[in-house]
Amino acid sequence: MPLTQTTRHKLETVSTATITTALFKRGLRRQMIQDVQPLDPAKPTMVGEAFTLRYIPAREDLNPITVFQDRSHPQRKAVEECPPGAVFVIDSRKDARAASAGAILVTRLQMRGAAGIVTDGGFRDSAEIARLDIPAFHHRPSAPTNLTLHQAIDINVPIACGDAPVFPGDVIVGDADGVVVIPAHFADEIAAEAVEMTAFEDFVTEKVKEGRSILGLYPATEERTRTEFAAWRKERGR
Amino acid sequence: MPLTQTTRHKLETVSTATITTALFKRGLRRQMIQDVQPLDPAKPTMVGEAFTLRYIPAREDLNPITVFQDRSHPQRKAVEECPPGAVFVIDSRKDARAASAGAILVTRLQMRGAAGIVTDGGFRDSAEIARLDIPAFHHRPSAPTNLTLHQAIDINVPIACGDAPVFPGDVIVGDADGVVVIPAHFADEIAAEAVEMTAFEDFVTEKVKEGRSILGLYPATEERTRTEFAAWRKERGR
Amino acid sequence: MPLTQTTRHKLETVSTATITTALFKRGLRRQMIQDVQPLDPAKPTMVGEAFTLRYIPAREDLNPITVFQDRSHPQRKAVEECPPGAVFVIDSRKDARAASAGAILVTRLQMRGAAGIVTDGGFRDSAEIARLDIPAFHHRPSAPTNLTLHQAIDINVPIACGDAPVFPGDVIVGDADGVVVIPAHFADEIAAEAVEMTAFEDFVTEKVKEGRSILGLYPATEERTRTEFAAWRKERGR
Amino acid sequence: MPLTQTTRHKLETVSTATITTALFKRGLRRQMIQDVQPLDPAKPTMVGEAFTLRYIPAREDLNPITVFQDRSHPQRKAVEECPPGAVFVIDSRKDARAASAGAILVTRLQMRGAAGIVTDGGFRDSAEIARLDIPAFHHRPSAPTNLTLHQAIDINVPIACGDAPVFPGDVIVGDADGVVVIPAHFADEIAAEAVEMTAFEDFVTEKVKEGRSILGLYPATEERTRTEFAAWRKERGR
Amino acid sequence: MPLTQTTRHKLETVSTATITTALFKRGLRRQMIQDVQPLDPAKPTMVGEAFTLRYIPAREDLNPITVFQDRSHPQRKAVEECPPGAVFVIDSRKDARAASAGAILVTRLQMRGAAGIVTDGGFRDSAEIARLDIPAFHHRPSAPTNLTLHQAIDINVPIACGDAPVFPGDVIVGDADGVVVIPAHFADEIAAEAVEMTAFEDFVTEKVKEGRSILGLYPATEERTRTEFAAWRKERGR
Amino acid sequence: MPLTQTTRHKLETVSTATITTALFKRGLRRQMIQDVQPLDPAKPTMVGEAFTLRYIPAREDLNPITVFQDRSHPQRKAVEECPPGAVFVIDSRKDARAASAGAILVTRLQMRGAAGIVTDGGFRDSAEIARLDIPAFHHRPSAPTNLTLHQAIDINVPIACGDAPVFPGDVIVGDADGVVVIPAHFADEIAAEAVEMTAFEDFVTEKVKEGRSILGLYPATEERTRTEFAAWRKERGR
C-alpha cells in the first residue's frame, strides 16, 4: 500500500495535531514519537514512508572506529538503501548520550532524495544539519560518535521510536509539534479526513479571531456554525 | 486582594529571577513553576492573576471525541470563564505526552483578554500559538489531543503546576527564565521590593561593565557602593 | 601543561563532534558534558582551560541571603579568581531547579577575560546572558537564586559536570552540539588530529554534495578517495 | 452504585493481573496505579471503594508544624471521615521525597475499619505500618513529615494516583503486583468475569505443570481444552 | 560456541560482581543488565545461554486480546521454542508499565527446562513466579497484560535489555546483584578467571574477618599475601 | 562537637521520621538522603558521625584495574581511616550503574568498628553485605566494579548524598525508612527532643489502638490528652 502522491500532498497541508485527532478517533493513541523536535522549525512539513534502522547498545569489542571500513555496515548500508521520498527513522532507545548520525550521512540522505530523518536520540553536527535542505528531528544535539553507545543491527524492521511503534512503510509526518506515525493502510483516509478537519479549524480560527465564543462553534454543535461553515467553504473553494 | 494596576505595571518591569530572590527572603523557595519555557521568548513579561484548570488522567470510556459537544465540559467552560487580565494555569501533572490545549483555545483566551497561559505539559499547534499576541508557556510541544491523556475535572481550585503550588488569584509572572507564582497577599510588597532590587542590579551591571569587581559592590557591602548608587538613582530618577 | 595559543586556535576551528571521535579512538567515551546547550547558538566555538566550582545541596541555615556579604564566599571568590582565557565550569549535580549563576556574575567573568562558562544546572537572567560577549552553556533557564538549592563549597577541584569528569586545567570546547572535556595532556594531539579530520570531513561533505556515495569515501577505503583528497588539500592549502 | 458484599468477596479471590485483562477487554488500559507496592506482600488481597485525598505542593508559609492543631485540617479530617470498608487513596503527585502519612494515621484508619491505604508517594514509619492489620501500598518509604512537600487540599474528589484516574467510589484492588482501579459501574461484571478467568487460569496452570504445551491450551483454541476444562470445573465445583 | 557443562558449573559458583570485574579487564563495561532484580533472591545462581524476544510498543489495532489465538504469535512461539538450559531474555524497552509475561508462561518455561527468565520490564503474577522453580529477574511487578504496551515482534535476534547488548547465545548469569551478559566467545575464559578470583576473594574475606588491613592484601601487593594465599589454596584444595 | 555517648544512645531509640520532624521545626527540610534503603531492614538503628568519600565520574585512562595497587588510592585509604563509631558516607552522584563498594571493604569497615555505610549509588555483593554485622544503605544492588563509573577523589569533605548535604561530623541516623543527616551542632537538642516526641507518639499509638480519634489527641490540643499523657509517662517512667 504505497503512499500516493495525492495523499502525500494532502498530508503536507495538515498538522500533526490534526492527524493525531484523526488517529484518536480510530482508537490509536500512541502514534506520536514522543519528545522529538525539528532541528529547523522553519522547514516545511515532512511526509514520507518509514525506512527504519535499529540500534542496540554498542558492545565495545564490536565497535572500534574501524567498523565503518566495512561497506556492509548496517548504518552506512541503510543510508545508501533508503528510497527517495522515504523518511529514515532510527530506534536509538531514547538514548541521546551519543549521536544517532551526523551531517555527512544526513547530507547523503538529502542527495538521495530522502524526505527526512528522525531519531529518538540525537544528531551531531546539529547546526549544520539544521541548514541542510532536509527536515530532521531528534531529542537533542549529541556530539559523541554513534559507536560510543549505538550499534546498528537491523535495517527496515518494525522498531520503537520515542515510545511509538514504527513499521516499515508507515507514513511519517513531522512539523513543529513533532512527528506522528500513520499506519500505512490508514494513510489515505487519515489524509482525507485531516484535510476536512483543517478546513473547519481554519474557519473556526477566523471566527474566534472575530470574537466568537467557542461554545457551539468548536465543535459545531449549533446549526448556525454548520451553515456558516458551508458558506465559508463555498466562498473559498475548499 | 485583587491585583492592582500599579503592582501589575511594576511586575512587568522586573524579572522572575529578581522576584524569586524576594520570595526567598520570605522563606518561599518553591514558587517557580519548574521546567516550563515561553513559546515565544521575545514576548513581553506576562503578569496576571491565576485562573486554574485541573486535569486528571483520562479514563478512555469518559473521554471520547464527542465530550466536547457538551457546552459545560470543564476545559471549554474554563476558557469562556477566564477573566480578562488573568493567567490561565493548567495542572497537567507534568505530563507532556498529550496536549494541554491548542491554538484555537489559546486564540479564544487572547480574544477574551487573558494575560497569558501556562501548562506544565505541552501545547499543540505550538508554532501558531507562538505567533499569537498572548504569552504562552509550556514544557514542550505536544500534538496529541488532550483527550488522549488529560480529563479536565476542576475549575479554579488550588493546583500543582511544575511542582509549585498555585492558588486561584496568586499573581503569575513569566519571562524568558520561566514562570513564578507570587502568593496574592505578597504581590504588592514583592513588586515594590523587586523594583528597588532591579534598580540596584541595573546599577551593578553598569559598574561591572565598567570593570568593577563584584566584591563590595554586589551585595553593597562597601560604603562607596551605597553612595554611588544613591547618586546614580538621583541622576536617573529611579 | 598549559594550553598553548596554537592548540587553542586549532580547537576553535574544529567541532565537538570531531573531538569526541578523536577521544573515542583513545578509549575515552565519557568526556561529553551531557545535556547542556549554548544560550546563544550563534556564538563562536568556546575554548579554554577548566577552572571549576563545586556546589553541594544548600542547607537552609547555612544559606541565608546574607552569605554573599562575605567577600570570601566561594562563589564570588571563584568569579574573581578565574583566570583570563579559562572556562568556568560548575558542578551543579545536574539540578537546574535553582540557578547556578546570573547575568551579573557572568558579565564579571566576561570583563575578566574568561573564555566561557558551563553548568550542568541552569542560569537565571538567561536572555541577558545570551546577549553577552561570552559563550555560556547550561541545561535550561532557571530563575531561583542559587542559595535555594546550591552551596558553593570548593574552588578548582576535580568535579563531575553532566556525567563527565572535569579536572582543573582540562581543555573545554563548546559549540552548538554541547561541551566536551579534553584531558590536559591530550589537548595538543587531539587538536592536531581534529584539524586533520576536519579537512577530510570538509572534503567528504563536498563530494557528498556532488552526489558521491559514502561507500569507499567515508571512511576512505578506496584509493581514489585518498588520491582526490590529497589533490583537494593541495589545491586549498589545508 | 455501592460495592456489594458479593462483589467484594469475588474480588478478594482474584488477582490484579486478571482484573487488568478484564479491563483491557473493555478498552481500559490505564487503570493500574503505576509503581506502588505493598509494604507487607504477605497480606491478603485489598478490596474497597476509593475515598480520596488530594495533595498539592506545600507552600512553606501555609504549612508550619502548627497546622495540625486545626481539627478541620483536611488530612486529619479525611482520616476521621473515611468510611469503614473503603480504601484511602492519596494523590501525592508521585513525589515520595516526603511522607504521605505515618503509622499513627494508618493505625487510626485500621481502627475505623478502612480496607486499606494507597499513595503514589511514600509512607513514614514504614516498618511499623507493615506490621499493622491493614494493607498499605506506596512507592517507597519516606521519613520526612508530609508538611515538607505536601499540603492536603481536597477530600473525596477525583484524583490522579500513579498515572491512573481515581474517582470516589471506584473499586480498588491490591495485591503483590500492585493496585488497580475498577470504575464503580464496572465492578460487578469485572468481578464476575475475573472469577471465571481465574478458574480457567488455575486449570491451565495445572495442565502446564503436567507438561502440556500452551498452544491450544491458553487461550483455549482446541476443543479438547474446552472439554477438559468443563470436566475440571465440574469435578471441583467451580 | 555452545556453553559447556564445565563452564556452566563454574559460573554457578561465582558472582555477577566477580564476572563484571573480569569483563572490565577486557574493556567491556556495559554488560550488566541495569536495574533488574530477582523475584526470589534465595534462588541459586542462574546460568544459561540467551534466547531472546523483542517487543515494540503495542499498536492498539494490532493487539486485541484475540491475538493469542494465533498459535504462531511470537510471544507464545518463543516460549515453546526456548531450548532447555537457555535463559529467556526479553527486550521490554525498560518499560514496566505493562507486564512482559505472567506465571503461566514462566511455568511453561520451567517445564521445558529453561534456566531462567529476564526482562527489563516487569512480570505479572509476581508472587506466584517467585515461588516457581526457575529464577526470574525483572525491574518491578506489573499487572497489566503485555498487550497493553508490548507487541512481540522478533525471536532470537540481538536485543537491548536494561541498556546492555544481548546477542543470542551470550551467556547470562544472574544472582542477588542482578544479571550480567558474557559474550559467548568469552564465556570459558571468564568462567575460569572468575573461579580463580573467587578463591582469592574468599581468602581475602577470611583474612579481613581476622582483622587484617586491606592494604597489601587486596590487591595482593605484598609478597606475604601471595605466599599465604598459596598455602590457603593448597590446604583447601582450591 | 563530637557525638556524645548519651546522644548516640538516645538516637538509637528514635526513628528517622521523628528526627525529620524535629529538623523541620528548625527550618531544615532537605536532610533526608533520598531514595536509599537498608540492605537488611532487620538491623538496629544506625547512628554515627559522617566520614565521607567523594566520587567523580571515572575517566577510563585513570581507572584501570591496577589503580588499587596504590596503597594511597582514596577509596582504600578512606576505608582504613574511617574512625570507629563513624558512618562511612559516599557521594556516588545517585548513579547506581556501577558499585560504590563491595563486601570485602564493608567487612573491613565492620572490623574497624564503623557504625555503618551509606551510598546514594549501589553496593555489589549485596546479599553478603546484608548478612554482615554492620548496617548498610544504598539505592539498589549493582555488580559492576566501581572503577567502571566512579573515581574516588576526596576524603572527608562536604558532599552531596541523595540530594542531602553531608558535612564531615554530621550525625547520621538510619532505619527502615532511610537515612537522615543531623547537622553536628544540632545533634544533642534533636536527640533530646526526639526522645520526648517518641514518648508522646507511643502514648498516642496506644490510645489510637484503644479506639480514640486523632482529633484533640494528635496533636494534643485537648487538655485531657495532656493530662493522660502526663499520667502515662509517670506510670512508665519515661
Short mmCIF file of N, CA, C and O in Angstrom, two decimals, chain C residues 78-141:
data_model
loop_
_atom_site.label_atom_id
_atom_site.label_comp_id
_atom_site.label_asym_id
_atom_site.label_seq_id
_atom_site.Cartn_x
_atom_site.Cartn_y
_atom_site.Cartn_z
N ALA C 78 35.45 32.66 43.51
CA ALA C 78 35.80 31.92 42.29
C ALA C 78 35.69 32.83 41.07
O ALA C 78 36.55 32.82 40.18
N VAL C 79 34.64 33.64 41.04
CA VAL C 79 34.43 34.52 39.89
C VAL C 79 35.58 35.53 39.79
O VAL C 79 36.03 35.88 38.69
N GLU C 80 36.07 35.96 40.94
CA GLU C 80 37.17 36.95 40.92
C GLU C 80 38.54 36.30 40.71
O GLU C 80 39.52 36.99 40.46
N GLU C 81 38.60 34.98 40.81
CA GLU C 81 39.89 34.30 40.66
C GLU C 81 40.04 33.55 39.34
O GLU C 81 41.15 33.13 38.99
N CYS C 82 38.97 33.37 38.64
CA CYS C 82 39.02 32.61 37.37
C CYS C 82 39.98 33.32 36.41
O CYS C 82 39.81 34.50 36.10
N PRO C 83 41.01 32.64 35.92
CA PRO C 83 42.00 33.31 35.08
C PRO C 83 41.44 33.69 33.70
O PRO C 83 40.55 33.01 33.19
N PRO C 84 41.98 34.75 33.11
CA PRO C 84 41.62 35.09 31.73
C PRO C 84 41.88 33.89 30.82
O PRO C 84 42.86 33.16 31.03
N GLY C 85 40.99 33.68 29.89
CA GLY C 85 41.16 32.56 28.96
C GLY C 85 40.62 31.25 29.46
O GLY C 85 40.55 30.27 28.71
N ALA C 86 40.22 31.20 30.73
CA ALA C 86 39.70 29.94 31.28
C ALA C 86 38.20 29.81 31.06
O ALA C 86 37.50 30.80 30.84
N VAL C 87 37.72 28.57 31.13
CA VAL C 87 36.29 28.33 31.11
C VAL C 87 35.88 27.96 32.55
O VAL C 87 36.46 27.06 33.16
N PHE C 88 34.89 28.67 33.06
CA PHE C 88 34.38 28.47 34.42
C PHE C 88 33.37 27.32 34.37
O PHE C 88 32.32 27.45 33.74
N VAL C 89 33.68 26.20 35.02
CA VAL C 89 32.82 25.02 34.93
C VAL C 89 32.23 24.70 36.31
O VAL C 89 32.98 24.53 37.27
N ILE C 90 30.91 24.63 36.39
CA ILE C 90 30.23 24.45 37.67
C ILE C 90 29.59 23.07 37.77
O ILE C 90 28.85 22.65 36.88
N ASP C 91 29.87 22.38 38.87
CA ASP C 91 29.21 21.11 39.20
C ASP C 91 27.93 21.45 39.97
O ASP C 91 27.97 21.77 41.16
N SER C 92 26.80 21.43 39.29
CA SER C 92 25.51 21.73 39.93
C SER C 92 24.70 20.45 40.12
O SER C 92 23.49 20.50 40.32
N ARG C 93 25.37 19.30 40.05
CA ARG C 93 24.72 18.00 40.28
C ARG C 93 23.53 17.79 39.33
O ARG C 93 22.55 17.17 39.68
N LYS C 94 23.61 18.34 38.14
CA LYS C 94 22.55 18.22 37.12
C LYS C 94 21.21 18.70 37.67
O LYS C 94 20.17 18.26 37.19
N ASP C 95 21.24 19.60 38.62
CA ASP C 95 20.00 20.09 39.24
C ASP C 95 19.74 21.53 38.79
O ASP C 95 20.38 22.47 39.26
N ALA C 96 18.80 21.68 37.86
CA ALA C 96 18.52 23.01 37.31
C ALA C 96 17.31 23.66 37.98
O ALA C 96 16.79 24.64 37.48
N ARG C 97 16.89 23.16 39.12
CA ARG C 97 15.72 23.74 39.78
C ARG C 97 16.03 25.08 40.43
O ARG C 97 15.13 25.84 40.78
N ALA C 98 17.32 25.37 40.64
CA ALA C 98 17.72 26.73 41.06
C ALA C 98 18.91 27.12 40.20
O ALA C 98 19.58 26.27 39.62
N ALA C 99 19.15 28.43 40.13
CA ALA C 99 20.20 28.93 39.24
C ALA C 99 21.59 28.57 39.73
O ALA C 99 21.85 28.51 40.93
N SER C 100 22.50 28.36 38.79
CA SER C 100 23.92 28.20 39.12
C SER C 100 24.59 29.56 39.21
O SER C 100 25.55 29.74 39.96
N ALA C 101 24.10 30.52 38.45
CA ALA C 101 24.64 31.90 38.48
C ALA C 101 23.71 32.77 37.64
O ALA C 101 22.81 32.27 36.98
N GLY C 102 23.93 34.09 37.69
CA GLY C 102 23.10 35.02 36.94
C GLY C 102 23.94 35.98 36.12
O GLY C 102 25.18 35.89 36.07
N ALA C 103 23.26 36.94 35.48
CA ALA C 103 23.91 37.79 34.49
C ALA C 103 25.04 38.62 35.08
O ALA C 103 26.06 38.86 34.41
N ILE C 104 24.91 39.09 36.32
CA ILE C 104 25.96 39.96 36.87
C ILE C 104 27.28 39.20 37.00
O ILE C 104 28.33 39.68 36.57
N LEU C 105 27.21 38.00 37.53
CA LEU C 105 28.45 37.22 37.67
C LEU C 105 29.04 36.85 36.30
O LEU C 105 30.26 36.89 36.10
N VAL C 106 28.19 36.51 35.37
CA VAL C 106 28.69 36.14 34.04
C VAL C 106 29.29 37.37 33.35
O VAL C 106 30.33 37.27 32.67
N THR C 107 28.67 38.51 33.55
CA THR C 107 29.25 39.74 32.99
C THR C 107 30.63 40.00 33.59
O THR C 107 31.58 40.37 32.88
N ARG C 108 30.73 39.79 34.89
CA ARG C 108 32.04 39.98 35.54
C ARG C 108 33.08 39.02 34.95
O ARG C 108 34.22 39.43 34.69
N LEU C 109 32.68 37.78 34.71
CA LEU C 109 33.61 36.82 34.11
C LEU C 109 34.04 37.29 32.72
O LEU C 109 35.21 37.19 32.35
N GLN C 110 33.09 37.81 31.98
CA GLN C 110 33.41 38.34 30.65
C GLN C 110 34.43 39.47 30.76
O GLN C 110 35.44 39.49 30.04
N MET C 111 34.19 40.39 31.71
CA MET C 111 35.10 41.53 31.88
C MET C 111 36.49 41.06 32.29
O MET C 111 37.49 41.66 31.93
N ARG C 112 36.53 39.97 33.06
CA ARG C 112 37.84 39.46 33.49
C ARG C 112 38.51 38.62 32.42
O ARG C 112 39.61 38.10 32.62
N GLY C 113 37.87 38.46 31.28
CA GLY C 113 38.52 37.76 30.17
C GLY C 113 38.33 36.26 30.13
O GLY C 113 39.03 35.55 29.40
N ALA C 114 37.36 35.77 30.90
CA ALA C 114 37.10 34.33 30.85
C ALA C 114 36.65 33.93 29.45
O ALA C 114 36.05 34.73 28.72
N ALA C 115 36.93 32.68 29.08
CA ALA C 115 36.59 32.21 27.74
C ALA C 115 35.18 31.66 27.64
O ALA C 115 34.67 31.45 26.54
N GLY C 116 34.55 31.45 28.81
CA GLY C 116 33.20 30.91 28.77
C GLY C 116 32.78 30.40 30.13
O GLY C 116 33.55 30.45 31.10
N ILE C 117 31.52 29.93 30.21
CA ILE C 117 31.00 29.39 31.46
C ILE C 117 30.07 28.24 31.14
O ILE C 117 29.32 28.28 30.16
N VAL C 118 30.13 27.20 31.97
CA VAL C 118 29.32 25.99 31.77
C VAL C 118 28.77 25.53 33.11
O VAL C 118 29.50 25.50 34.10
N THR C 119 27.50 25.17 33.14
CA THR C 119 26.95 24.49 34.31
C THR C 119 26.08 23.34 33.84
O THR C 119 25.47 23.43 32.77
N ASP C 120 26.01 22.29 34.63
CA ASP C 120 25.05 21.22 34.31
C ASP C 120 23.71 21.49 35.00
O ASP C 120 22.84 20.61 35.02
N GLY C 121 23.54 22.69 35.52
CA GLY C 121 22.26 23.16 36.03
C GLY C 121 21.72 24.22 35.08
O GLY C 121 21.71 23.99 33.86
N GLY C 122 21.29 25.37 35.62
CA GLY C 122 20.72 26.41 34.76
C GLY C 122 21.15 27.80 35.18
O GLY C 122 21.50 28.03 36.34
N PHE C 123 21.10 28.74 34.26
CA PHE C 123 21.37 30.14 34.59
C PHE C 123 20.07 30.92 34.71
O PHE C 123 19.10 30.63 34.01
N ARG C 124 20.06 31.91 35.59
CA ARG C 124 18.98 32.90 35.63
C ARG C 124 19.38 34.07 34.74
O ARG C 124 20.54 34.18 34.33
N ASP C 125 18.46 34.96 34.46
CA ASP C 125 18.74 36.08 33.53
C ASP C 125 19.24 35.52 32.20
O ASP C 125 20.16 36.08 31.58
N SER C 126 18.66 34.43 31.76
CA SER C 126 19.23 33.71 30.62
C SER C 126 19.20 34.54 29.34
O SER C 126 20.12 34.45 28.52
N ALA C 127 18.17 35.33 29.14
CA ALA C 127 18.09 36.13 27.93
C ALA C 127 19.22 37.16 27.90
O ALA C 127 19.83 37.44 26.86
N GLU C 128 19.51 37.73 29.07
CA GLU C 128 20.57 38.73 29.17
C GLU C 128 21.95 38.08 28.96
O GLU C 128 22.80 38.62 28.26
N ILE C 129 22.14 36.92 29.55
CA ILE C 129 23.42 36.22 29.38
C ILE C 129 23.64 35.86 27.92
O ILE C 129 24.76 35.95 27.39
N ALA C 130 22.56 35.49 27.23
CA ALA C 130 22.69 35.12 25.82
C ALA C 130 23.22 36.29 24.99
O ALA C 130 23.91 36.10 23.99
N ARG C 131 22.93 37.52 25.45
CA ARG C 131 23.36 38.69 24.68
C ARG C 131 24.77 39.16 25.04
O ARG C 131 25.31 40.06 24.39
N LEU C 132 25.38 38.59 26.08
CA LEU C 132 26.73 38.99 26.47
C LEU C 132 27.76 38.47 25.45
O LEU C 132 27.46 37.59 24.65
N ASP C 133 28.99 39.01 25.55
CA ASP C 133 30.05 38.56 24.64
C ASP C 133 30.87 37.43 25.25
O ASP C 133 32.11 37.48 25.23
N ILE C 134 30.21 36.45 25.83
CA ILE C 134 30.91 35.31 26.39
C ILE C 134 30.02 34.09 26.21
O ILE C 134 28.82 34.16 26.49
N PRO C 135 30.57 33.00 25.68
CA PRO C 135 29.73 31.82 25.49
C PRO C 135 29.34 31.21 26.83
O PRO C 135 30.15 31.14 27.76
N ALA C 136 28.08 30.81 26.92
CA ALA C 136 27.58 30.20 28.16
C ALA C 136 26.75 28.98 27.79
O ALA C 136 26.00 29.01 26.81
N PHE C 137 26.88 27.93 28.57
CA PHE C 137 26.18 26.67 28.32
C PHE C 137 25.51 26.20 29.61
O PHE C 137 26.13 26.23 30.67
N HIS C 138 24.27 25.76 29.49
CA HIS C 138 23.57 25.22 30.66
C HIS C 138 22.55 24.17 30.21
O HIS C 138 22.42 23.90 29.01
N HIS C 139 21.83 23.59 31.18
CA HIS C 139 20.79 22.63 30.81
C HIS C 139 19.51 23.35 30.40
O HIS C 139 18.91 23.04 29.37
N ARG C 140 19.11 24.35 31.19
CA ARG C 140 17.91 25.13 30.86
C ARG C 140 17.87 26.35 31.76
O ARG C 140 18.55 26.37 32.79
N PRO C 141 17.10 27.38 31.39
CA PRO C 141 16.99 28.57 32.25
C PRO C 141 16.41 28.20 33.61
O PRO C 141 15.61 27.27 33.71
#
